[in-house]
């Protein structure tokens, strides 16, 4: 049976499901079916990106669900992101339109600046207009497109109705404060890495003080410590194996994954887990049927190690803006 998820109200009045489905690492050949099944299971928010390379297939899943009468377009909340190589003011509207065409829809519910670092690919290319997408061989340079001009382009695509809400991802506190000096429209959401090993309480507080809703990505933390600094990993169990998480999961008769998602949603933070398994997809959606006690939330928050693992390397070009 499909599960109903709660909605959060954004600072522009739009309503966003608090639990969504993340599309990173969803294979192209299974993506349409995965999205279709997720809709059937009750997912209404899909978190995509140009960089994930599966927006066409995700759109096919959406189109099939609409054709079969499972949902209407307005029931869905489609999120996409601007990739780093499209930050120039003049690139933003054309690439947004290209991504909308890939999805087969005429507006995004939310469009985000993916990373606050502008790049340019100096190369011929295949998938996008010349120089617009990485071909695996070209030279990459930093671009001098300012974040202010990219945000201005975002405000303009919102005015044109291409995105109902606009937001940012991977901004730190300093970049957020800088944005407040020039933004006419405040971001509706900030999407960041957020799990018990990387809590970022001050950044979250700053966003909340300015009415910006936070979305957590990588809610389960690293899946293997090969992804992290091994020195940190030595005394750091995977979150699914952590005794505190396991103890709380057992106390509630839930899985560690559900506890990790509930730790965020109960504090007003949205989540976008991805799963290729129908069973896990179903269980990740059902995160609000239990409440953690205040001391359990605190115990989980106390696991913080300031351990960020999702650091984009972008083929050797520095993109690290985190403190
Ligand atoms: N803005 C940004 O820069 C970023 C955004 N994102 C977004 O966030 C989404 C989620 O982040 P991501 O880093 O992929 O991490 P997730 O937190 O979604 O973790 C995904 C991993 O957890 C496994 N998993 C999922 N559900 C369960 C469960 N119930 N029990 C056990 N294992 C489970 C999945 O395996 P399996 O599929 O086998 O179930 C997969 O290996 C992305 O899809 C993307 O949309 C992610 C990173 C950066
Ligand atoms: O969103 C994403 C998930 O993380 C990856 C690695 O940092 C990014 O490249 C990707 O765009």
mmCIF file of C-alpha atoms and ligand atoms in Angstrom:
data_model
loop_
_atom_site.group_PDB
_atom_site.id
_atom_site.type_symbol
_atom_site.label_atom_id
_atom_site.label_comp_id
_atom_site.label_asym_id
_atom_site.label_seq_id
_atom_site.Cartn_x
_atom_site.Cartn_y
_atom_site.Cartn_z
ATOM 1 C CA UNK A 1 0.000 0.000 0.000
ATOM 2 C CA UNK A 2 1.284 3.498 -0.836
ATOM 3 C CA UNK A 3 2.524 5.523 2.136
ATOM 4 C CA UNK A 4 1.614 9.194 2.583
ATOM 5 C CA UNK A 5 4.524 11.467 3.465
ATOM 6 C CA UNK A 6 4.335 14.796 5.316
ATOM 7 C CA UNK A 7 4.996 18.075 3.501
ATOM 8 C CA UNK A 8 7.080 21.065 4.547
ATOM 9 C CA UNK A 9 6.119 24.602 3.528
ATOM 10 C CA UNK A 10 8.934 26.533 1.840
ATOM 11 C CA UNK A 11 9.558 30.276 2.277
ATOM 12 C CA UNK A 12 7.909 30.945 -1.115
ATOM 13 C CA UNK A 13 4.713 29.171 -0.040
ATOM 14 C CA UNK A 14 5.315 26.007 -2.093
ATOM 15 C CA UNK A 15 4.870 22.679 -0.347
ATOM 16 C CA UNK A 16 7.566 20.011 -0.585
ATOM 17 C CA UNK A 17 7.337 16.345 0.476
ATOM 18 C CA UNK A 18 9.672 15.776 3.424
ATOM 19 C CA UNK A 19 10.861 12.422 2.083
ATOM 20 C CA UNK A 20 11.941 11.966 -1.515
ATOM 21 C CA UNK A 21 13.862 9.612 -3.732
ATOM 22 C CA UNK A 22 17.463 10.432 -4.715
ATOM 23 C CA UNK A 23 18.474 9.560 -8.258
ATOM 24 C CA UNK A 24 22.271 9.518 -7.987
ATOM 25 C CA UNK A 25 23.690 6.090 -8.962
ATOM 26 C CA UNK A 26 20.357 4.814 -10.281
ATOM 27 C CA UNK A 27 21.374 2.929 -13.423
ATOM 28 C CA UNK A 28 20.062 4.165 -16.744
ATOM 29 C CA UNK A 29 18.583 0.803 -17.698
ATOM 30 C CA UNK A 30 16.531 0.484 -14.494
ATOM 31 C CA UNK A 31 15.817 4.146 -13.776
ATOM 32 C CA UNK A 32 12.421 4.439 -15.531
ATOM 33 C CA UNK A 33 11.079 1.344 -13.756
ATOM 34 C CA UNK A 34 12.560 2.447 -10.427
ATOM 35 C CA UNK A 35 10.880 5.845 -10.665
ATOM 36 C CA UNK A 36 7.580 4.258 -11.736
ATOM 37 C CA UNK A 37 7.702 1.804 -8.794
ATOM 38 C CA UNK A 38 8.688 4.561 -6.396
ATOM 39 C CA UNK A 39 5.616 6.558 -7.451
ATOM 40 C CA UNK A 40 3.485 3.472 -6.960
ATOM 41 C CA UNK A 41 4.991 3.049 -3.485
ATOM 42 C CA UNK A 42 4.100 6.652 -2.571
ATOM 43 C CA UNK A 43 7.185 8.732 -3.446
ATOM 44 C CA UNK A 44 6.253 12.139 -4.813
ATOM 45 C CA UNK A 45 9.623 13.934 -4.716
ATOM 46 C CA UNK A 46 12.484 12.952 -7.034
ATOM 47 C CA UNK A 47 15.909 14.493 -6.547
ATOM 48 C CA UNK A 48 17.720 14.513 -9.868
ATOM 49 C CA UNK A 49 20.629 16.355 -11.428
ATOM 50 C CA UNK A 50 22.171 16.908 -14.798
ATOM 51 C CA UNK A 51 25.283 15.245 -13.360
ATOM 52 C CA UNK A 52 23.457 11.967 -12.584
ATOM 53 C CA UNK A 53 23.009 11.307 -16.309
ATOM 54 C CA UNK A 54 19.587 9.673 -15.929
ATOM 55 C CA UNK A 55 17.099 12.515 -16.278
ATOM 56 C CA UNK A 56 15.705 11.207 -19.577
ATOM 57 C CA UNK A 57 14.985 7.799 -18.032
ATOM 58 C CA UNK A 58 13.579 9.329 -14.822
ATOM 59 C CA UNK A 59 11.242 11.391 -17.009
ATOM 60 C CA UNK A 60 10.131 8.230 -18.817
ATOM 61 C CA UNK A 61 9.142 6.693 -15.474
ATOM 62 C CA UNK A 62 7.196 9.837 -14.591
ATOM 63 C CA UNK A 63 5.458 9.932 -17.994
ATOM 64 C CA UNK A 64 4.379 6.292 -17.654
ATOM 65 C CA UNK A 65 3.023 6.886 -14.150
ATOM 66 C CA UNK A 66 1.031 9.894 -15.375
ATOM 67 C CA UNK A 67 -0.231 7.986 -18.450
ATOM 68 C CA UNK A 68 -1.340 5.070 -16.262
ATOM 69 C CA UNK A 69 -3.250 7.462 -13.993
ATOM 70 C CA UNK A 70 -1.098 6.857 -10.868
ATOM 71 C CA UNK A 71 -0.466 10.593 -10.434
ATOM 72 C CA UNK A 72 -0.864 13.947 -12.135
ATOM 73 C CA UNK A 73 2.128 16.196 -12.813
ATOM 74 C CA UNK A 74 1.009 18.543 -10.030
ATOM 75 C CA UNK A 75 1.151 15.682 -7.505
ATOM 76 C CA UNK A 76 4.888 15.334 -8.103
ATOM 77 C CA UNK A 77 7.755 17.460 -6.839
ATOM 78 C CA UNK A 78 10.615 17.250 -9.312
ATOM 79 C CA UNK A 79 13.983 18.602 -8.192
ATOM 80 C CA UNK A 80 16.954 19.085 -10.456
ATOM 81 C CA UNK A 81 20.303 20.819 -10.235
ATOM 82 C CA UNK A 82 22.519 23.079 -12.300
ATOM 83 C CA UNK A 83 25.877 21.484 -12.950
ATOM 84 C CA UNK A 84 29.100 23.360 -12.353
ATOM 85 C CA UNK A 85 29.905 23.841 -16.019
ATOM 86 C CA UNK A 86 26.741 25.900 -16.629
ATOM 87 C CA UNK A 87 27.185 28.721 -14.126
ATOM 88 C CA UNK A 88 27.462 31.605 -16.617
ATOM 89 C CA UNK A 89 24.334 33.768 -16.557
ATOM 90 C CA UNK A 90 23.707 33.072 -20.260
ATOM 91 C CA UNK A 91 23.998 29.291 -19.855
ATOM 92 C CA UNK A 92 21.471 28.888 -17.061
ATOM 93 C CA UNK A 93 18.209 29.303 -18.957
ATOM 94 C CA UNK A 94 19.202 27.114 -21.951
ATOM 95 C CA UNK A 95 20.465 24.246 -19.779
ATOM 96 C CA UNK A 96 17.388 24.463 -17.547
ATOM 97 C CA UNK A 97 15.233 24.144 -20.672
ATOM 98 C CA UNK A 98 17.370 21.229 -21.892
ATOM 99 C CA UNK A 99 16.962 19.437 -18.559
ATOM 100 C CA UNK A 100 13.217 20.112 -18.565
ATOM 101 C CA UNK A 101 13.039 18.594 -22.058
ATOM 102 C CA UNK A 102 15.023 15.583 -20.813
ATOM 103 C CA UNK A 103 12.496 15.083 -18.024
ATOM 104 C CA UNK A 104 9.595 15.777 -20.405
ATOM 105 C CA UNK A 105 8.079 18.404 -18.114
ATOM 106 C CA UNK A 106 7.660 22.152 -18.474
ATOM 107 C CA UNK A 107 8.685 23.257 -14.986
ATOM 108 C CA UNK A 108 10.817 22.023 -12.099
ATOM 109 C CA UNK A 109 9.328 22.273 -8.638
ATOM 110 C CA UNK A 110 12.788 23.096 -7.335
ATOM 111 C CA UNK A 111 16.045 23.848 -9.124
ATOM 112 C CA UNK A 112 19.318 23.995 -7.172
ATOM 113 C CA UNK A 113 22.844 25.267 -7.733
ATOM 114 C CA UNK A 114 24.602 21.906 -7.304
ATOM 115 C CA UNK A 115 28.035 23.068 -6.115
ATOM 116 C CA UNK A 116 29.180 26.646 -5.459
ATOM 117 C CA UNK A 117 32.205 26.306 -7.731
ATOM 118 C CA UNK A 118 32.007 27.291 -11.400
ATOM 119 C CA UNK A 119 33.935 25.243 -13.944
ATOM 120 C CA UNK A 120 34.452 25.270 -17.652
ATOM 121 C CA UNK A 121 35.205 22.301 -19.840
ATOM 122 C CA UNK A 122 37.548 23.378 -22.590
ATOM 123 C CA UNK A 123 36.711 20.784 -25.170
ATOM 124 C CA UNK A 124 34.600 19.387 -27.896
ATOM 125 C CA UNK A 125 31.890 17.268 -26.424
ATOM 126 C CA UNK A 126 29.136 14.785 -27.088
ATOM 127 C CA UNK A 127 25.986 15.083 -25.001
ATOM 128 C CA UNK A 128 25.589 18.822 -24.627
ATOM 129 C CA UNK A 129 26.545 21.859 -26.715
ATOM 130 C CA UNK A 130 30.329 22.271 -27.106
ATOM 131 C CA UNK A 131 32.226 22.763 -23.892
ATOM 132 C CA UNK A 132 29.168 22.160 -21.721
ATOM 133 C CA UNK A 133 29.644 18.664 -20.398
ATOM 134 C CA UNK A 134 32.667 16.667 -19.445
ATOM 135 C CA UNK A 135 33.785 14.176 -22.065
ATOM 136 C CA UNK A 136 36.336 12.406 -19.843
ATOM 137 C CA UNK A 137 39.347 13.825 -21.662
ATOM 138 C CA UNK A 138 39.033 17.582 -21.935
ATOM 139 C CA UNK A 139 40.848 20.151 -19.920
ATOM 140 C CA UNK A 140 38.870 21.582 -16.990
ATOM 141 C CA UNK A 141 39.403 25.069 -15.629
ATOM 142 C CA UNK A 142 37.737 27.188 -13.009
ATOM 143 C CA UNK A 143 35.329 29.616 -14.615
ATOM 144 C CA UNK A 144 35.006 33.197 -13.426
ATOM 145 C CA UNK A 145 31.192 33.153 -13.408
ATOM 146 C CA UNK A 146 30.280 34.655 -10.029
ATOM 147 C CA UNK A 147 27.797 32.987 -7.729
ATOM 148 C CA UNK A 148 25.939 36.295 -7.706
ATOM 149 C CA UNK A 149 25.362 36.169 -11.456
ATOM 150 C CA UNK A 150 24.322 32.512 -11.284
ATOM 151 C CA UNK A 151 21.816 33.319 -8.547
ATOM 152 C CA UNK A 152 20.486 36.251 -10.618
ATOM 153 C CA UNK A 153 19.898 33.779 -13.453
ATOM 154 C CA UNK A 154 18.057 31.532 -10.991
ATOM 155 C CA UNK A 155 15.820 34.425 -9.913
ATOM 156 C CA UNK A 156 15.089 35.053 -13.591
ATOM 157 C CA UNK A 157 14.196 31.445 -14.447
ATOM 158 C CA UNK A 158 11.876 31.420 -11.457
ATOM 159 C CA UNK A 159 10.168 34.576 -12.786
ATOM 160 C CA UNK A 160 9.752 32.823 -16.145
ATOM 161 C CA UNK A 161 8.095 29.845 -14.466
ATOM 162 C CA UNK A 162 10.792 27.304 -15.358
ATOM 163 C CA UNK A 163 11.312 26.548 -11.652
ATOM 164 C CA UNK A 164 8.662 27.148 -9.005
ATOM 165 C CA UNK A 165 11.236 27.248 -6.214
ATOM 166 C CA UNK A 166 14.972 27.873 -6.351
ATOM 167 C CA UNK A 167 17.673 26.792 -3.947
ATOM 168 C CA UNK A 168 21.288 25.881 -3.364
ATOM 169 C CA UNK A 169 23.403 22.901 -2.423
ATOM 170 C CA UNK A 170 26.812 22.433 -0.812
ATOM 171 C CA UNK A 171 27.029 26.056 0.371
ATOM 172 C CA UNK A 172 28.871 26.671 3.630
ATOM 173 C CA UNK A 173 27.986 29.412 6.136
ATOM 174 C CA UNK A 174 30.245 32.043 4.587
ATOM 175 C CA UNK A 175 28.784 31.514 1.116
ATOM 176 C CA UNK A 176 25.284 31.662 2.538
ATOM 177 C CA UNK A 177 26.009 34.967 4.320
ATOM 178 C CA UNK A 178 27.505 36.296 1.097
ATOM 179 C CA UNK A 179 24.394 35.245 -0.822
ATOM 180 C CA UNK A 180 22.215 37.231 1.579
ATOM 181 C CA UNK A 181 24.067 40.406 0.506
ATOM 182 C CA UNK A 182 22.862 40.100 -3.099
ATOM 183 C CA UNK A 183 19.860 37.774 -3.266
ATOM 184 C CA UNK A 184 16.513 39.386 -4.052
ATOM 185 C CA UNK A 185 14.895 35.977 -3.525
ATOM 186 C CA UNK A 186 16.200 33.867 -0.665
ATOM 187 C CA UNK A 187 16.830 30.198 -1.478
ATOM 188 C CA UNK A 188 13.887 27.992 -0.561
ATOM 189 C CA UNK A 189 16.137 25.072 0.399
ATOM 190 C CA UNK A 190 19.753 24.225 1.172
ATOM 191 C CA UNK A 191 20.780 20.661 0.312
ATOM 192 C CA UNK A 192 23.796 19.410 2.264
ATOM 193 C CA UNK A 193 25.531 16.259 3.423
ATOM 194 C CA UNK A 194 23.963 15.543 6.809
ATOM 195 C CA UNK A 195 24.215 12.426 8.976
ATOM 196 C CA UNK A 196 25.291 11.734 12.567
ATOM 197 C CA UNK A 197 28.999 11.841 11.658
ATOM 198 C CA UNK A 198 28.566 15.188 9.857
ATOM 199 C CA UNK A 199 25.908 17.231 11.611
ATOM 200 C CA UNK A 200 26.849 20.866 10.763
ATOM 201 C CA UNK A 201 24.626 22.342 13.517
ATOM 202 C CA UNK A 202 25.680 25.975 12.991
ATOM 203 C CA UNK A 203 25.082 25.884 9.245
ATOM 204 C CA UNK A 204 21.640 24.375 9.817
ATOM 205 C CA UNK A 205 20.833 26.991 12.436
ATOM 206 C CA UNK A 206 21.894 29.789 10.080
ATOM 207 C CA UNK A 207 19.708 28.415 7.268
ATOM 208 C CA UNK A 208 16.743 28.017 9.578
ATOM 209 C CA UNK A 209 17.139 31.556 10.965
ATOM 210 C CA UNK A 210 16.730 32.783 7.387
ATOM 211 C CA UNK A 211 13.699 30.607 6.647
ATOM 212 C CA UNK A 212 15.617 28.196 4.413
ATOM 213 C CA UNK A 213 14.578 24.534 4.686
ATOM 214 C CA UNK A 214 17.417 22.032 4.876
ATOM 215 C CA UNK A 215 17.508 18.795 2.879
ATOM 216 C CA UNK A 216 19.933 16.075 3.955
ATOM 217 C CA UNK A 217 21.816 14.001 1.440
ATOM 218 C CA UNK A 218 23.815 10.852 2.265
ATOM 219 C CA UNK A 219 21.675 10.321 5.395
ATOM 220 C CA UNK A 220 23.298 6.926 6.016
ATOM 221 C CA UNK A 221 26.845 8.318 6.006
ATOM 222 C CA UNK A 222 29.656 6.553 4.208
ATOM 223 C CA UNK A 223 28.793 3.054 2.990
ATOM 224 C CA UNK A 224 32.412 2.003 3.151
ATOM 225 C CA UNK A 225 35.364 3.657 4.794
ATOM 226 C CA UNK A 226 37.319 3.352 1.590
ATOM 227 C CA UNK A 227 35.339 6.487 0.741
ATOM 228 C CA UNK A 228 36.855 8.289 3.732
ATOM 229 C CA UNK A 229 40.117 9.093 5.333
ATOM 230 C CA UNK A 230 41.260 5.720 6.730
ATOM 231 C CA UNK A 231 42.839 7.341 9.802
ATOM 232 C CA UNK A 232 39.403 8.590 10.815
ATOM 233 C CA UNK A 233 37.848 5.265 9.914
ATOM 234 C CA UNK A 234 39.915 3.192 12.330
ATOM 235 C CA UNK A 235 37.636 3.839 15.322
ATOM 236 C CA UNK A 236 34.515 4.712 13.338
ATOM 237 C CA UNK A 237 31.969 1.992 12.578
ATOM 238 C CA UNK A 238 29.594 2.343 9.651
ATOM 239 C CA UNK A 239 26.448 4.056 10.927
ATOM 240 C CA UNK A 240 24.296 0.981 10.258
ATOM 241 C CA UNK A 241 26.620 -0.953 12.638
ATOM 242 C CA UNK A 242 26.971 1.715 15.299
ATOM 243 C CA UNK A 243 25.857 0.393 18.734
ATOM 244 C CA UNK A 244 23.891 3.588 19.493
ATOM 245 C CA UNK A 245 21.945 3.419 16.222
ATOM 246 C CA UNK A 246 21.370 -0.326 16.588
ATOM 247 C CA UNK A 247 20.162 0.030 20.173
ATOM 248 C CA UNK A 248 17.658 2.774 19.259
ATOM 249 C CA UNK A 249 16.475 0.831 16.189
ATOM 250 C CA UNK A 250 15.828 -2.257 18.307
ATOM 251 C CA UNK A 251 13.962 -0.205 20.925
ATOM 252 C CA UNK A 252 11.542 1.040 18.234
ATOM 253 C CA UNK A 253 11.355 -2.138 16.162
ATOM 254 C CA UNK A 254 12.725 -0.216 13.154
ATOM 255 C CA UNK A 255 15.825 -0.585 10.999
ATOM 256 C CA UNK A 256 18.964 1.518 11.537
ATOM 257 C CA UNK A 257 18.204 3.211 8.197
ATOM 258 C CA UNK A 258 14.773 4.282 9.427
ATOM 259 C CA UNK A 259 16.253 5.647 12.654
ATOM 260 C CA UNK A 260 18.813 7.667 10.670
ATOM 261 C CA UNK A 261 16.082 9.127 8.457
ATOM 262 C CA UNK A 262 13.790 9.840 11.421
ATOM 263 C CA UNK A 263 16.611 11.631 13.254
ATOM 264 C CA UNK A 264 16.530 14.167 10.401
ATOM 265 C CA UNK A 265 12.814 14.383 9.662
ATOM 266 C CA UNK A 266 11.886 14.798 13.320
ATOM 267 C CA UNK A 267 14.157 17.869 13.439
ATOM 268 C CA UNK A 268 12.431 19.375 10.366
ATOM 269 C CA UNK A 269 15.094 18.280 7.882
ATOM 270 C CA UNK A 270 14.009 16.610 4.626
ATOM 271 C CA UNK A 271 15.624 13.425 3.335
ATOM 272 C CA UNK A 272 16.174 11.951 -0.138
ATOM 273 C CA UNK A 273 17.458 8.384 0.278
ATOM 274 C CA UNK A 274 18.117 6.286 -2.795
ATOM 275 C CA UNK A 275 17.613 2.558 -3.026
ATOM 276 C CA UNK A 276 17.621 0.082 -5.861
ATOM 277 C CA UNK A 277 15.692 -2.405 -3.712
ATOM 278 C CA UNK A 278 11.878 -2.362 -3.528
ATOM 279 C CA UNK A 279 11.945 -3.455 0.109
ATOM 280 C CA UNK A 280 14.333 -0.668 1.183
ATOM 281 C CA UNK A 281 12.547 1.852 -0.995
ATOM 282 C CA UNK A 282 9.339 1.066 0.888
ATOM 283 C CA UNK A 283 10.972 1.132 4.317
ATOM 284 C CA UNK A 284 12.727 4.474 3.663
ATOM 285 C CA UNK A 285 9.416 6.130 2.902
ATOM 286 C CA UNK A 286 7.870 4.982 6.137
ATOM 287 C CA UNK A 287 9.936 7.145 8.458
ATOM 288 C CA UNK A 288 7.297 9.100 10.309
ATOM 289 C CA UNK A 289 5.320 6.252 11.880
ATOM 290 C CA UNK A 290 7.405 6.489 15.062
ATOM 291 C CA UNK A 291 9.017 9.229 17.148
ATOM 292 C CA UNK A 292 12.442 9.250 18.725
ATOM 293 C CA UNK A 293 12.721 10.492 22.297
ATOM 294 C CA UNK A 294 14.615 13.752 22.889
ATOM 295 C CA UNK A 295 17.463 11.913 24.621
ATOM 296 C CA UNK A 296 17.734 9.498 21.645
ATOM 297 C CA UNK A 297 17.976 12.408 19.212
ATOM 298 C CA UNK A 298 20.692 13.923 21.396
ATOM 299 C CA UNK A 299 22.568 10.630 21.672
ATOM 300 C CA UNK A 300 22.603 10.359 17.879
ATOM 301 C CA UNK A 301 23.646 14.002 17.421
ATOM 302 C CA UNK A 302 26.510 13.407 19.874
ATOM 303 C CA UNK A 303 28.084 10.976 17.369
ATOM 304 C CA UNK A 304 29.209 14.010 15.327
ATOM 305 C CA UNK A 305 32.815 13.748 14.119
ATOM 306 C CA UNK A 306 32.691 16.515 11.511
ATOM 307 C CA UNK A 307 33.370 13.681 9.061
ATOM 308 C CA UNK A 308 32.430 14.744 5.551
ATOM 309 C CA UNK A 309 32.912 11.991 3.035
ATOM 310 C CA UNK A 310 31.182 13.223 -0.102
ATOM 311 C CA UNK A 311 33.833 15.537 -1.502
ATOM 312 C CA UNK A 312 33.580 16.188 -5.204
ATOM 313 C CA UNK A 313 36.967 15.825 -6.834
ATOM 314 C CA UNK A 314 35.867 16.720 -10.321
ATOM 315 C CA UNK A 315 38.798 15.135 -12.021
ATOM 316 C CA UNK A 316 41.373 16.854 -9.841
ATOM 317 C CA UNK A 317 39.936 20.383 -9.892
ATOM 318 C CA UNK A 318 39.572 21.677 -6.315
ATOM 319 C CA UNK A 319 35.913 22.068 -5.377
ATOM 320 C CA UNK A 320 36.303 21.887 -1.636
ATOM 321 C CA UNK A 321 34.489 24.790 -0.010
ATOM 322 C CA UNK A 322 33.804 23.173 3.345
ATOM 323 C CA UNK A 323 35.385 24.395 6.568
HETATM 324 N N1 LIG B 1 23.670 17.809 -3.697
HETATM 325 C C1 LIG B 1 24.660 16.947 -3.727
HETATM 326 O O1 LIG B 1 25.819 17.293 -3.942
HETATM 327 C C2 LIG B 1 24.386 15.523 -3.478
HETATM 328 C C3 LIG B 1 23.109 15.052 -3.556
HETATM 329 N N2 LIG B 1 22.829 13.741 -3.326
HETATM 330 C C4 LIG B 1 21.429 13.307 -3.429
HETATM 331 O O2 LIG B 1 21.086 12.580 -2.264
HETATM 332 C C5 LIG B 1 20.639 11.282 -2.613
HETATM 333 C C6 LIG B 1 21.001 10.285 -1.536
HETATM 334 O O3 LIG B 1 22.362 10.343 -1.217
HETATM 335 P P1 LIG B 1 23.384 9.128 -1.362
HETATM 336 O O4 LIG B 1 24.734 9.645 -1.098
HETATM 337 O O5 LIG B 1 23.101 8.406 -2.620
HETATM 338 O O6 LIG B 1 23.099 8.236 -0.139
HETATM 339 P P2 LIG B 1 21.885 7.487 0.503
HETATM 340 O O7 LIG B 1 21.851 8.079 1.848
HETATM 341 O O8 LIG B 1 20.664 7.491 -0.300
HETATM 342 O O9 LIG B 1 22.471 6.017 0.574
HETATM 343 C C7 LIG B 1 22.406 5.170 -0.513
HETATM 344 C C8 LIG B 1 23.007 3.837 -0.136
HETATM 345 O O10 LIG B 1 22.318 3.271 0.987
HETATM 346 C C9 LIG B 1 21.749 2.000 0.647
HETATM 347 N N3 LIG B 1 20.415 1.949 1.268
HETATM 348 C C10 LIG B 1 19.315 2.654 0.924
HETATM 349 N N4 LIG B 1 18.295 2.385 1.755
HETATM 350 C C11 LIG B 1 18.749 1.483 2.662
HETATM 351 C C12 LIG B 1 18.157 0.828 3.766
HETATM 352 N N5 LIG B 1 16.898 1.052 4.121
HETATM 353 N N6 LIG B 1 18.922 -0.057 4.459
HETATM 354 C C13 LIG B 1 20.202 -0.297 4.105
HETATM 355 N N7 LIG B 1 20.820 0.303 3.060
HETATM 356 C C14 LIG B 1 20.109 1.193 2.348
HETATM 357 C C15 LIG B 1 21.682 2.002 -0.862
HETATM 358 O O11 LIG B 1 21.836 0.694 -1.365
HETATM 359 P P3 LIG B 1 20.661 -0.009 -2.245
HETATM 360 O O12 LIG B 1 20.398 0.854 -3.422
HETATM 361 O O13 LIG B 1 21.248 -1.316 -2.589
HETATM 362 O O14 LIG B 1 19.470 -0.123 -1.328
HETATM 363 C C16 LIG B 1 22.904 2.849 -1.231
HETATM 364 O O15 LIG B 1 24.072 2.053 -1.172
HETATM 365 C C17 LIG B 1 21.292 11.025 -3.973
HETATM 366 O O16 LIG B 1 20.619 10.025 -4.695
HETATM 367 C C18 LIG B 1 21.177 12.379 -4.599
HETATM 368 O O17 LIG B 1 19.865 12.565 -5.106
HETATM 369 C C19 LIG B 1 23.820 12.862 -2.958
HETATM 370 C C20 LIG B 1 25.114 13.270 -2.859
HETATM 371 C C21 LIG B 1 25.506 14.639 -3.133
HETATM 372 O O1 LIG B 2 25.430 14.914 -6.345
HETATM 373 C C1 LIG B 2 26.404 14.182 -6.482
HETATM 374 C C2 LIG B 2 26.776 13.167 -5.550
HETATM 375 O O2 LIG B 2 28.095 13.335 -5.134
HETATM 376 C C3 LIG B 2 28.995 13.207 -6.205
HETATM 377 C C4 LIG B 2 30.410 13.143 -5.692
HETATM 378 O O3 LIG B 2 30.724 14.146 -4.822
HETATM 379 C C5 LIG B 2 28.755 14.332 -7.128
HETATM 380 O O4 LIG B 2 29.607 14.254 -8.206
HETATM 381 C C6 LIG B 2 27.336 14.259 -7.593
HETATM 382 O O5 LIG B 2 27.038 15.300 -8.384
#
